[in-house]
Amino acid sequence: MNILIMGPAGAGKGTMSDLILKEYDIPHISTGDMLRENVRNNTELGIEAKSYMEAGKLVPDDVINAMVEKRLQEPDCQKGYLLDGFPRTLVQAEAFSEIADKIGKPVESVIALEVDFEILKERITGRRICPKCGAIYHIKNHPSKVEGICDDCGAELTQRKDDTVEQLTVRMEEYDKSTKPVIDFYEGKGVVTHINAAQKPDVVFGEIKEALGKIA
Ligand code: AMP
């Protein structure tokens, strides 16, 4: 199963991806997570990406394309992939078409999550993440049992540096300018399902399963 999940920051891509990978046993490949790991480990790639990420700007296409191509060659991608946060520009989508054909894994389904800006703002500013195991919380909608501590591994929760209203505004502008054309690109291939992601998580996931059922 070769799937892309798309949507602006705060649309619930991370939460839905966790549910998808449990149900379908394919790896969740988030370019944002991969980049953050590189930043944490101070790799050459991380050092290059850091300033773009902290400003809410996109990291250059060639850097991202090479990173994804390499990741998709790993054995866990044999059954397919769930790509989250990529492709994010038309240049990436076109390059990815070639990569995906070359490795025999063309995109079969694009899940496009849609949510209004006001709701995103609330979700993003309340989001807390576990830097150790990646669990995602929200101070109101999905609080941890003990405030500030991860339920799963006990690490102290943090807030992403780009989870502010200012950065969200920049990321939304980037999304409208760069990523909407990617959805149009896949629309032309007839593989997009638009989903109202302002609904409750189980309703959103139900609609995703229905969309993916069509390719299973
Ligand atoms: P995310 O976690 O998907 O919101 O990504 C966080 C940040 O990583 C973005 O604001 C970008 O700076 C960078 N990033 C992630 N994926 C991509 C991509 N496909 N192309 C360019 N930059 C990316």
Coordinates of N, CA and C and ligand atoms in Angstrom, one line a residue:
M1 N 0.8 -1.2 0.0 CA 0.0 0.0 0.0 C 0.9 1.2 0.0
N2 N 0.7 2.1 -1.0 CA 1.6 3.3 -1.1 C 0.7 4.5 -0.9
I3 N 0.9 5.1 0.2 CA 0.0 6.2 0.6 C 0.7 7.5 0.9
L4 N 0.1 8.6 0.6 CA 0.5 9.9 1.0 C -0.5 10.5 1.9
I5 N -0.1 11.1 3.1 CA -1.1 11.8 3.9 C -0.7 13.3 3.9
M6 N -1.6 14.1 3.5 CA -1.3 15.6 3.4 C -2.3 16.4 4.2
G7 N -1.8 17.6 4.5 CA -2.7 18.5 5.3 C -1.8 19.5 6.0
P8 N -2.3 20.7 6.3 CA -1.5 21.7 7.0 C -1.1 21.3 8.4
A9 N -0.1 22.0 9.0 CA 0.3 21.7 10.3 C -0.9 21.7 11.2
G10 N -1.0 20.7 12.1 CA -2.2 20.6 13.0 C -3.4 19.9 12.5
A11 N -3.3 19.4 11.3 CA -4.5 18.8 10.7 C -4.7 17.4 11.3
G12 N -3.6 16.9 11.9 CA -3.8 15.5 12.5 C -3.0 14.5 11.8
K13 N -2.1 14.9 11.0 CA -1.3 13.9 10.1 C -0.6 12.9 11.0
G14 N 0.0 13.3 12.1 CA 0.8 12.4 13.0 C -0.2 11.4 13.7
T15 N -1.2 11.9 14.2 CA -2.2 11.1 14.9 C -2.8 10.0 14.0
M16 N -3.2 10.5 12.8 CA -3.8 9.6 11.8 C -2.8 8.6 11.3
S17 N -1.6 9.0 11.1 CA -0.5 8.1 10.6 C -0.3 7.0 11.6
D18 N -0.3 7.3 12.9 CA -0.1 6.3 13.9 C -1.2 5.2 13.8
L19 N -2.5 5.7 13.6 CA -3.6 4.7 13.5 C -3.4 3.9 12.2
I20 N -3.0 4.5 11.1 CA -2.9 3.8 9.8 C -1.8 2.7 9.9
L21 N -0.7 3.1 10.5 CA 0.4 2.1 10.5 C 0.1 0.9 11.4
K22 N -0.7 1.1 12.4 CA -1.2 0.0 13.3 C -2.1 -0.9 12.5
E23 N -2.9 -0.3 11.7 CA -3.9 -1.1 10.9 C -3.3 -1.8 9.7
Y24 N -2.4 -1.1 9.0 CA -1.9 -1.7 7.7 C -0.5 -2.2 7.7
D25 N 0.2 -2.0 8.8 CA 1.6 -2.5 8.9 C 2.5 -2.0 7.8
I26 N 2.5 -0.7 7.6 CA 3.5 -0.1 6.7 C 4.2 1.0 7.5
P27 N 5.4 1.3 7.1 CA 6.2 2.3 7.9 C 5.7 3.7 7.7
H28 N 5.6 4.5 8.8 CA 5.2 5.9 8.7 C 6.5 6.7 8.5
I29 N 6.6 7.3 7.3 CA 7.8 8.1 7.0 C 7.5 9.6 7.0
S30 N 7.9 10.2 8.1 CA 7.6 11.7 8.2 C 8.9 12.4 7.9
T31 N 8.9 13.2 6.8 CA 10.1 14.0 6.5 C 10.4 15.0 7.7
G32 N 9.4 15.5 8.3 CA 9.6 16.4 9.4 C 10.3 15.7 10.6
D33 N 9.8 14.5 10.9 CA 10.5 13.7 12.0 C 11.9 13.3 11.6
M34 N 12.1 13.0 10.4 CA 13.5 12.6 9.9 C 14.4 13.8 10.0
L35 N 13.9 14.9 9.6 CA 14.8 16.1 9.7 C 15.1 16.5 11.2
R36 N 14.0 16.4 12.0 CA 14.2 16.8 13.5 C 15.2 15.8 14.1
E37 N 15.2 14.6 13.7 CA 16.2 13.6 14.2 C 17.6 14.0 13.8
N38 N 17.7 14.4 12.5 CA 19.0 14.9 12.0 C 19.5 16.1 12.8
V39 N 18.6 17.0 13.1 CA 18.9 18.2 13.8 C 19.4 17.8 15.2
R40 N 18.7 16.9 15.9 CA 19.1 16.5 17.2 C 20.4 15.8 17.2
N41 N 20.8 15.1 16.1 CA 22.0 14.4 16.1 C 23.1 15.2 15.5
N42 N 22.8 16.5 15.1 CA 23.8 17.4 14.6 C 24.5 16.8 13.3
T43 N 23.8 16.1 12.5 CA 24.3 15.6 11.2 C 24.5 16.8 10.3
E44 N 25.2 16.5 9.2 CA 25.4 17.5 8.1 C 24.1 18.0 7.6
L45 N 23.2 17.0 7.4 CA 21.9 17.3 6.9 C 21.1 18.2 7.9
G46 N 21.2 17.8 9.2 CA 20.5 18.5 10.2 C 21.0 20.0 10.3
I47 N 22.3 20.2 10.2 CA 22.8 21.5 10.3 C 22.3 22.4 9.2
E48 N 22.2 21.8 8.0 CA 21.7 22.5 6.8 C 20.2 22.8 7.0
A49 N 19.5 21.9 7.5 CA 18.0 22.0 7.6 C 17.5 23.0 8.7
K50 N 18.3 23.1 9.8 CA 17.8 23.7 11.0 C 17.3 25.1 10.8
S51 N 18.0 26.0 10.1 CA 17.6 27.4 10.0 C 16.3 27.5 9.3
Y52 N 16.1 26.6 8.2 CA 14.8 26.7 7.4 C 13.7 26.3 8.4
M53 N 13.9 25.2 9.1 CA 12.8 24.6 9.9 C 12.4 25.6 11.0
E54 N 13.4 26.2 11.7 CA 13.0 27.1 12.8 C 12.3 28.3 12.3
A55 N 12.5 28.7 11.0 CA 11.8 29.8 10.4 C 10.4 29.4 9.8
G56 N 10.1 28.1 9.8 CA 8.9 27.6 9.2 C 9.0 27.5 7.7
K57 N 10.2 27.7 7.2 CA 10.4 27.6 5.7 C 10.7 26.2 5.3
L58 N 10.5 26.0 4.0 CA 10.8 24.6 3.5 C 12.3 24.4 3.2
V59 N 12.7 23.2 3.6 CA 14.1 22.8 3.3 C 14.2 22.6 1.8
P60 N 15.4 22.9 1.2 CA 15.5 22.8 -0.3 C 15.1 21.4 -0.8
D61 N 14.5 21.4 -2.0 CA 13.9 20.2 -2.6 C 14.9 19.0 -2.8
D62 N 16.1 19.4 -3.3 CA 17.1 18.3 -3.6 C 17.5 17.6 -2.3
V63 N 17.6 18.3 -1.2 CA 18.0 17.7 0.0 C 16.9 16.6 0.5
I64 N 15.7 17.1 0.4 CA 14.6 16.2 0.8 C 14.4 15.0 -0.1
N65 N 14.5 15.3 -1.5 CA 14.3 14.2 -2.4 C 15.3 13.1 -2.2
A66 N 16.5 13.4 -2.0 CA 17.6 12.4 -1.8 C 17.3 11.7 -0.5
M67 N 16.9 12.4 0.6 CA 16.7 11.7 1.9 C 15.5 10.7 1.7
V68 N 14.5 11.1 1.0 CA 13.3 10.1 0.9 C 13.7 8.9 0.0
E69 N 14.4 9.2 -1.1 CA 14.7 8.1 -2.0 C 15.5 7.0 -1.2
K70 N 16.5 7.5 -0.4 CA 17.3 6.6 0.4 C 16.4 5.8 1.4
R71 N 15.5 6.5 2.0 CA 14.7 5.8 3.1 C 13.8 4.8 2.4
L72 N 13.3 5.0 1.2 CA 12.4 4.1 0.6 C 13.0 2.8 0.1
Q73 N 14.4 2.8 0.1 CA 15.1 1.6 -0.3 C 15.2 0.6 0.9
E74 N 14.9 1.1 2.1 CA 15.1 0.2 3.3 C 14.1 -0.9 3.3
P75 N 14.5 -2.1 3.9 CA 13.6 -3.3 3.7 C 12.2 -3.1 4.3
D76 N 12.0 -2.3 5.3 CA 10.6 -2.2 5.9 C 9.6 -1.5 4.9
C77 N 10.1 -1.0 3.7 CA 9.2 -0.4 2.8 C 8.7 -1.4 1.7
Q78 N 9.1 -2.7 1.9 CA 8.7 -3.7 0.9 C 7.2 -3.7 0.6
K79 N 6.4 -3.6 1.8 CA 5.0 -3.7 1.6 C 4.3 -2.4 1.2
G80 N 5.1 -1.3 1.2 CA 4.6 0.0 0.9 C 5.1 1.0 1.9
Y81 N 4.4 2.2 1.9 CA 4.8 3.3 2.7 C 3.7 4.2 3.0
L82 N 3.8 4.9 4.1 CA 2.9 6.0 4.4 C 3.7 7.3 4.5
L83 N 3.7 8.1 3.5 CA 4.6 9.3 3.5 C 3.8 10.4 4.1
D84 N 4.4 11.1 5.0 CA 3.8 12.2 5.7 C 4.7 13.5 5.6
G85 N 4.1 14.5 5.0 CA 4.9 15.8 4.9 C 5.8 15.8 3.6
F86 N 5.6 14.9 2.7 CA 6.3 14.8 1.4 C 5.4 14.1 0.4
P87 N 5.4 14.5 -0.8 CA 6.0 15.7 -1.4 C 5.2 17.0 -1.0
R88 N 6.0 18.1 -0.8 CA 5.4 19.3 -0.3 C 5.5 20.4 -1.4
T89 N 6.2 20.2 -2.5 CA 6.2 21.1 -3.6 C 6.0 20.4 -4.9
L90 N 5.7 21.1 -5.9 CA 5.5 20.5 -7.2 C 6.8 19.8 -7.7
V91 N 7.9 20.5 -7.4 CA 9.2 19.9 -7.8 C 9.4 18.6 -7.2
Q92 N 9.1 18.5 -5.9 CA 9.2 17.2 -5.1 C 8.3 16.2 -5.7
A93 N 7.0 16.6 -6.0 CA 6.0 15.6 -6.5 C 6.5 15.1 -7.9
E94 N 7.0 15.9 -8.7 CA 7.5 15.4 -10.0 C 8.7 14.5 -9.9
A95 N 9.6 14.9 -9.0 CA 10.8 14.1 -8.8 C 10.4 12.7 -8.1
F96 N 9.4 12.8 -7.2 CA 8.9 11.6 -6.6 C 8.2 10.6 -7.5
S97 N 7.5 11.2 -8.5 CA 6.9 10.3 -9.5 C 7.9 9.4 -10.2
E98 N 9.1 10.0 -10.5 CA 10.2 9.2 -11.1 C 10.7 8.2 -10.2
I99 N 11.0 8.7 -8.9 CA 11.6 7.8 -7.9 C 10.6 6.6 -7.7
A100 N 9.3 6.9 -7.5 CA 8.4 5.9 -7.2 C 8.2 4.9 -8.3
D101 N 8.3 5.3 -9.5 CA 8.2 4.4 -10.7 C 9.4 3.5 -10.7
K102 N 10.6 4.2 -10.5 CA 11.9 3.5 -10.6 C 11.9 2.3 -9.6
I103 N 11.4 2.5 -8.4 CA 11.4 1.5 -7.4 C 10.1 0.6 -7.4
G104 N 9.2 0.9 -8.4 CA 8.0 0.1 -8.5 C 7.0 0.3 -7.4
K105 N 6.9 1.5 -6.9 CA 6.0 1.8 -5.8 C 5.2 3.1 -6.0
P106 N 4.4 3.2 -7.1 CA 3.7 4.5 -7.4 C 2.7 4.7 -6.3
V107 N 2.4 6.0 -6.1 CA 1.4 6.4 -5.1 C 0.0 5.9 -5.5
E108 N -0.7 5.2 -4.6 CA -2.0 4.7 -4.9 C -3.1 5.5 -4.3
S109 N -2.8 6.2 -3.2 CA -3.9 6.9 -2.5 C -3.3 8.2 -1.8
V110 N -4.0 9.3 -2.0 CA -3.6 10.5 -1.3 C -4.7 10.9 -0.4
I111 N -4.4 11.0 0.9 CA -5.4 11.4 1.9 C -5.1 12.9 2.2
A112 N -6.1 13.7 1.8 CA -5.9 15.2 2.0 C -6.8 15.6 3.2
L113 N -6.1 15.9 4.3 CA -6.9 16.4 5.5 C -7.1 17.9 5.5
E114 N -8.4 18.3 5.7 CA -8.7 19.7 5.6 C -9.3 20.2 6.9
V115 N -8.7 21.4 7.4 CA -9.2 22.0 8.7 C -9.1 23.5 8.6
D116 N -10.0 24.3 9.2 CA -9.9 25.7 9.2 C -8.8 26.3 10.0
F117 N -8.3 27.4 9.7 CA -7.1 28.0 10.4 C -7.4 28.2 11.9
E118 N -8.6 28.6 12.3 CA -8.8 28.9 13.7 C -8.7 27.6 14.5
I119 N -9.1 26.5 14.0 CA -9.0 25.2 14.7 C -7.6 24.8 14.7
L120 N -6.8 25.0 13.6 CA -5.4 24.7 13.6 C -4.6 25.4 14.6
K121 N -5.0 26.7 14.8 CA -4.3 27.6 15.7 C -4.4 27.0 17.2
E122 N -5.6 26.6 17.5 CA -5.8 26.0 18.8 C -5.1 24.7 19.0
R123 N -5.1 23.9 18.0 CA -4.4 22.5 18.0 C -2.9 22.7 18.2
I124 N -2.4 23.6 17.4 CA -0.9 23.8 17.3 C -0.3 24.4 18.6
T125 N -1.0 25.4 19.1 CA -0.4 26.0 20.3 C -0.6 25.2 21.5
G126 N -1.5 24.2 21.5 CA -1.7 23.3 22.7 C -1.0 22.0 22.5
R127 N -0.3 21.8 21.4 CA 0.3 20.5 21.1 C 1.6 20.4 22.0
R128 N 1.7 19.2 22.6 CA 3.0 18.8 23.3 C 3.4 17.5 22.8
I129 N 4.8 17.3 22.6 CA 5.3 16.1 22.1 C 6.3 15.5 23.1
C130 N 6.4 14.2 23.0 CA 7.5 13.5 23.7 C 8.7 13.4 22.9
P131 N 9.8 14.0 23.3 CA 11.0 14.0 22.5 C 11.7 12.7 22.5
K132 N 11.3 11.8 23.4 CA 11.9 10.4 23.4 C 11.2 9.4 22.6
C133 N 9.8 9.3 22.7 CA 9.2 8.2 22.0 C 8.2 8.8 20.9
G134 N 8.1 10.1 20.8 CA 7.3 10.7 19.7 C 5.8 10.8 19.9
A135 N 5.4 10.4 21.1 CA 3.9 10.4 21.4 C 3.4 11.9 21.3
I136 N 2.2 12.1 20.9 CA 1.7 13.4 20.7 C 0.5 13.7 21.7
Y137 N 0.5 14.8 22.4 CA -0.6 15.2 23.3 C -1.1 16.6 23.0
H138 N -2.2 16.9 23.6 CA -2.7 18.3 23.5 C -3.2 18.7 24.9
I139 N -2.8 19.9 25.4 CA -3.1 20.3 26.8 C -4.6 20.2 27.1
K140 N -5.5 20.4 26.1 CA -6.9 20.3 26.4 C -7.6 19.1 25.8
N141 N -7.3 18.8 24.5 CA -8.0 17.7 23.8 C -7.5 16.3 24.2
H142 N -6.2 16.2 24.5 CA -5.6 14.9 24.8 C -4.5 15.1 25.8
P143 N -4.8 15.4 27.0 CA -3.7 15.7 28.0 C -3.1 14.4 28.5
S144 N -1.8 14.5 28.9 CA -1.2 13.3 29.5 C -1.7 13.2 30.9
K145 N -1.6 12.0 31.5 CA -2.2 11.7 32.8 C -1.6 12.6 33.9
V146 N -0.2 12.7 33.8 CA 0.5 13.7 34.7 C 1.0 14.8 33.8
E147 N 0.6 16.0 34.2 CA 0.9 17.2 33.4 C 2.4 17.3 33.0
G148 N 2.7 17.4 31.7 CA 4.1 17.6 31.3 C 4.9 16.3 31.2
I149 N 4.3 15.1 31.5 CA 5.1 13.9 31.5 C 4.4 12.9 30.5
C150 N 5.2 12.2 29.7 CA 4.7 11.3 28.7 C 4.1 10.0 29.4
D151 N 2.9 9.6 29.0 CA 2.2 8.5 29.6 C 3.0 7.2 29.2
D152 N 3.6 7.2 28.0 CA 4.2 5.9 27.5 C 5.6 5.7 28.1
C153 N 6.4 6.8 28.2 CA 7.8 6.5 28.5 C 8.3 7.4 29.7
G154 N 7.5 8.3 30.2 CA 7.8 9.0 31.4 C 8.8 10.2 31.1
A155 N 9.1 10.5 29.8 CA 10.0 11.6 29.5 C 9.2 12.9 29.7
E156 N 9.9 14.0 29.8 CA 9.3 15.3 30.0 C 8.8 15.8 28.6
L157 N 7.6 16.3 28.5 CA 7.0 16.7 27.2 C 7.6 18.1 26.9
T158 N 7.7 18.3 25.6 CA 8.2 19.6 25.1 C 7.2 20.1 24.0
Q159 N 7.5 21.4 23.7 CA 6.7 22.0 22.6 C 7.6 22.2 21.4
R160 N 7.2 21.9 20.2 CA 8.0 22.2 19.1 C 8.3 23.7 18.9
K161 N 9.5 24.0 18.5 CA 9.9 25.4 18.4 C 9.0 26.2 17.4
D162 N 8.5 25.4 16.4 CA 7.7 26.0 15.3 C 6.2 26.0 15.6
D163 N 5.8 25.5 16.8 CA 4.4 25.5 17.1 C 3.9 26.8 17.8
T164 N 4.1 27.9 17.1 CA 3.6 29.2 17.6 C 2.7 29.7 16.5
V165 N 1.9 30.7 16.9 CA 0.9 31.3 15.9 C 1.7 31.9 14.8
E166 N 2.8 32.6 15.1 CA 3.6 33.2 14.0 C 4.1 32.2 13.0
Q167 N 4.7 31.1 13.5 CA 5.2 30.1 12.6 C 4.1 29.4 11.9
L168 N 3.0 29.2 12.6 CA 1.9 28.5 11.9 C 1.4 29.3 10.7
T169 N 1.4 30.7 10.9 CA 1.0 31.5 9.8 C 1.9 31.4 8.6
V170 N 3.2 31.4 8.9 CA 4.2 31.2 7.8 C 4.0 29.8 7.1
R171 N 3.8 28.8 8.0 CA 3.7 27.4 7.5 C 2.4 27.3 6.6
M172 N 1.3 28.0 7.0 CA 0.1 28.0 6.2 C 0.3 28.6 4.9
E173 N 1.1 29.7 4.9 CA 1.3 30.4 3.6 C 2.1 29.5 2.7
E174 N 3.1 28.8 3.3 CA 3.9 27.9 2.5 C 3.0 26.8 2.0
Y175 N 2.1 26.3 2.8 CA 1.2 25.2 2.4 C 0.3 25.7 1.2
D176 N -0.3 26.9 1.4 CA -1.1 27.3 0.3 C -0.3 27.5 -1.0
K177 N 0.9 28.1 -0.9 CA 1.7 28.4 -2.1 C 2.3 27.1 -2.7
S178 N 2.9 26.3 -1.8 CA 3.7 25.2 -2.4 C 3.0 23.8 -2.4
T179 N 2.1 23.6 -1.4 CA 1.6 22.2 -1.2 C 0.3 22.0 -1.9
K180 N -0.6 23.1 -2.0 CA -1.9 22.9 -2.7 C -1.7 22.4 -4.1
P181 N -0.6 23.0 -4.8 CA -0.4 22.5 -6.2 C -0.1 21.0 -6.3
V182 N 0.5 20.5 -5.2 CA 0.8 19.0 -5.1 C -0.5 18.2 -5.1
I183 N -1.5 18.7 -4.3 CA -2.8 18.0 -4.3 C -3.4 18.1 -5.7
D184 N -3.3 19.2 -6.3 CA -3.9 19.3 -7.7 C -3.2 18.3 -8.6
F185 N -1.8 18.2 -8.5 CA -1.1 17.2 -9.3 C -1.6 15.8 -9.1
Y186 N -1.9 15.4 -7.9 CA -2.4 14.0 -7.7 C -3.9 14.0 -8.0
E187 N -4.6 15.1 -7.9 CA -6.0 15.1 -8.3 C -6.1 14.7 -9.8
G188 N -5.1 15.2 -10.6 CA -5.0 14.9 -12.0 C -4.9 13.4 -12.2
K189 N -4.3 12.7 -11.2 CA -4.1 11.2 -11.4 C -5.3 10.4 -10.8
G190 N -6.3 11.2 -10.2 CA -7.5 10.6 -9.7 C -7.3 9.8 -8.4
V191 N -6.3 10.1 -7.6 CA -6.1 9.3 -6.4 C -6.3 10.0 -5.0
V192 N -6.9 11.2 -5.1 CA -7.1 12.0 -3.9 C -8.4 11.8 -3.2
T193 N -8.4 11.7 -1.9 CA -9.7 11.7 -1.1 C -9.6 12.9 -0.1
H194 N -10.5 13.8 -0.2 CA -10.5 15.0 0.7 C -11.3 14.6 2.0
I195 N -10.8 14.9 3.1 CA -11.4 14.5 4.4 C -11.5 15.7 5.3
N196 N -12.7 15.9 5.9 CA -12.9 17.0 6.9 C -12.2 16.5 8.2
A197 N -11.1 17.1 8.5 CA -10.3 16.6 9.7 C -10.6 17.4 10.9
A198 N -11.7 18.3 10.9 CA -12.1 19.0 12.1 C -13.0 18.0 12.9
Q199 N -13.4 16.9 12.3 CA -14.3 16.0 13.0 C -13.5 15.2 14.1
K200 N -14.2 14.4 14.9 CA -13.5 13.6 15.9 C -12.6 12.6 15.3
P201 N -11.4 12.3 16.0 CA -10.4 11.4 15.4 C -11.0 10.1 14.9
D202 N -11.9 9.5 15.6 CA -12.4 8.2 15.2 C -13.2 8.3 13.9
V203 N -13.9 9.4 13.8 CA -14.7 9.7 12.5 C -13.7 9.9 11.4
V204 N -12.7 10.7 11.6 CA -11.7 11.0 10.5 C -11.0 9.6 10.1
F205 N -10.7 8.8 11.1 CA -10.0 7.6 10.8 C -10.9 6.6 10.0
G206 N -12.2 6.6 10.4 CA -13.2 5.8 9.7 C -13.2 6.2 8.2
E207 N -13.2 7.5 7.9 CA -13.3 7.9 6.5 C -12.0 7.5 5.8
I208 N -10.8 7.6 6.5 CA -9.6 7.2 5.9 C -9.6 5.7 5.5
K209 N -10.1 4.9 6.5 CA -10.2 3.5 6.2 C -11.0 3.2 5.0
E210 N -12.1 3.9 4.9 CA -13.0 3.7 3.8 C -12.3 4.0 2.5
A211 N -11.5 5.1 2.5 CA -10.8 5.5 1.3 C -9.7 4.5 1.0
L212 N -9.0 4.0 2.0 CA -7.9 3.0 1.7 C -8.5 1.6 1.4
G213 N -9.7 1.4 1.8 CA -10.3 0.1 1.5 C -10.5 -0.1 0.0
K214 N -10.5 1.0 -0.7 CA -10.7 1.0 -2.1 C -9.4 0.5 -2.8
I215 N -8.3 0.6 -2.2 CA -7.0 0.2 -2.8 C -6.5 -1.1 -2.2
A216 N -7.1 -1.6 -1.1 CA -6.6 -2.8 -0.4 C -6.8 -4.1 -1.2
Ligands
AMP1 P1 6.5 19.0 9.7 O1 6.8 18.2 10.9 O2 6.0 18.1 8.6 O3 5.5 20.1 10.0 O4 7.8 19.6 9.1 C1 8.6 20.5 9.9 C2 9.5 21.3 9.0 O5 10.4 20.4 8.4 C3 8.8 22.1 7.9 O6 8.3 23.4 8.3 C4 10.0 22.2 6.9 O7 10.9 23.2 7.4 C5 10.7 20.9 7.1 N1 10.1 19.9 6.1 C6 9.5 18.8 6.4 N2 9.1 18.1 5.3 C7 9.6 18.9 4.2 C8 9.5 18.7 2.8 N3 8.9 17.7 2.2 N4 10.1 19.7 2.1 C9 10.7 20.7 2.6 N5 10.8 20.9 4.0 C10 10.2 20.0 4.8

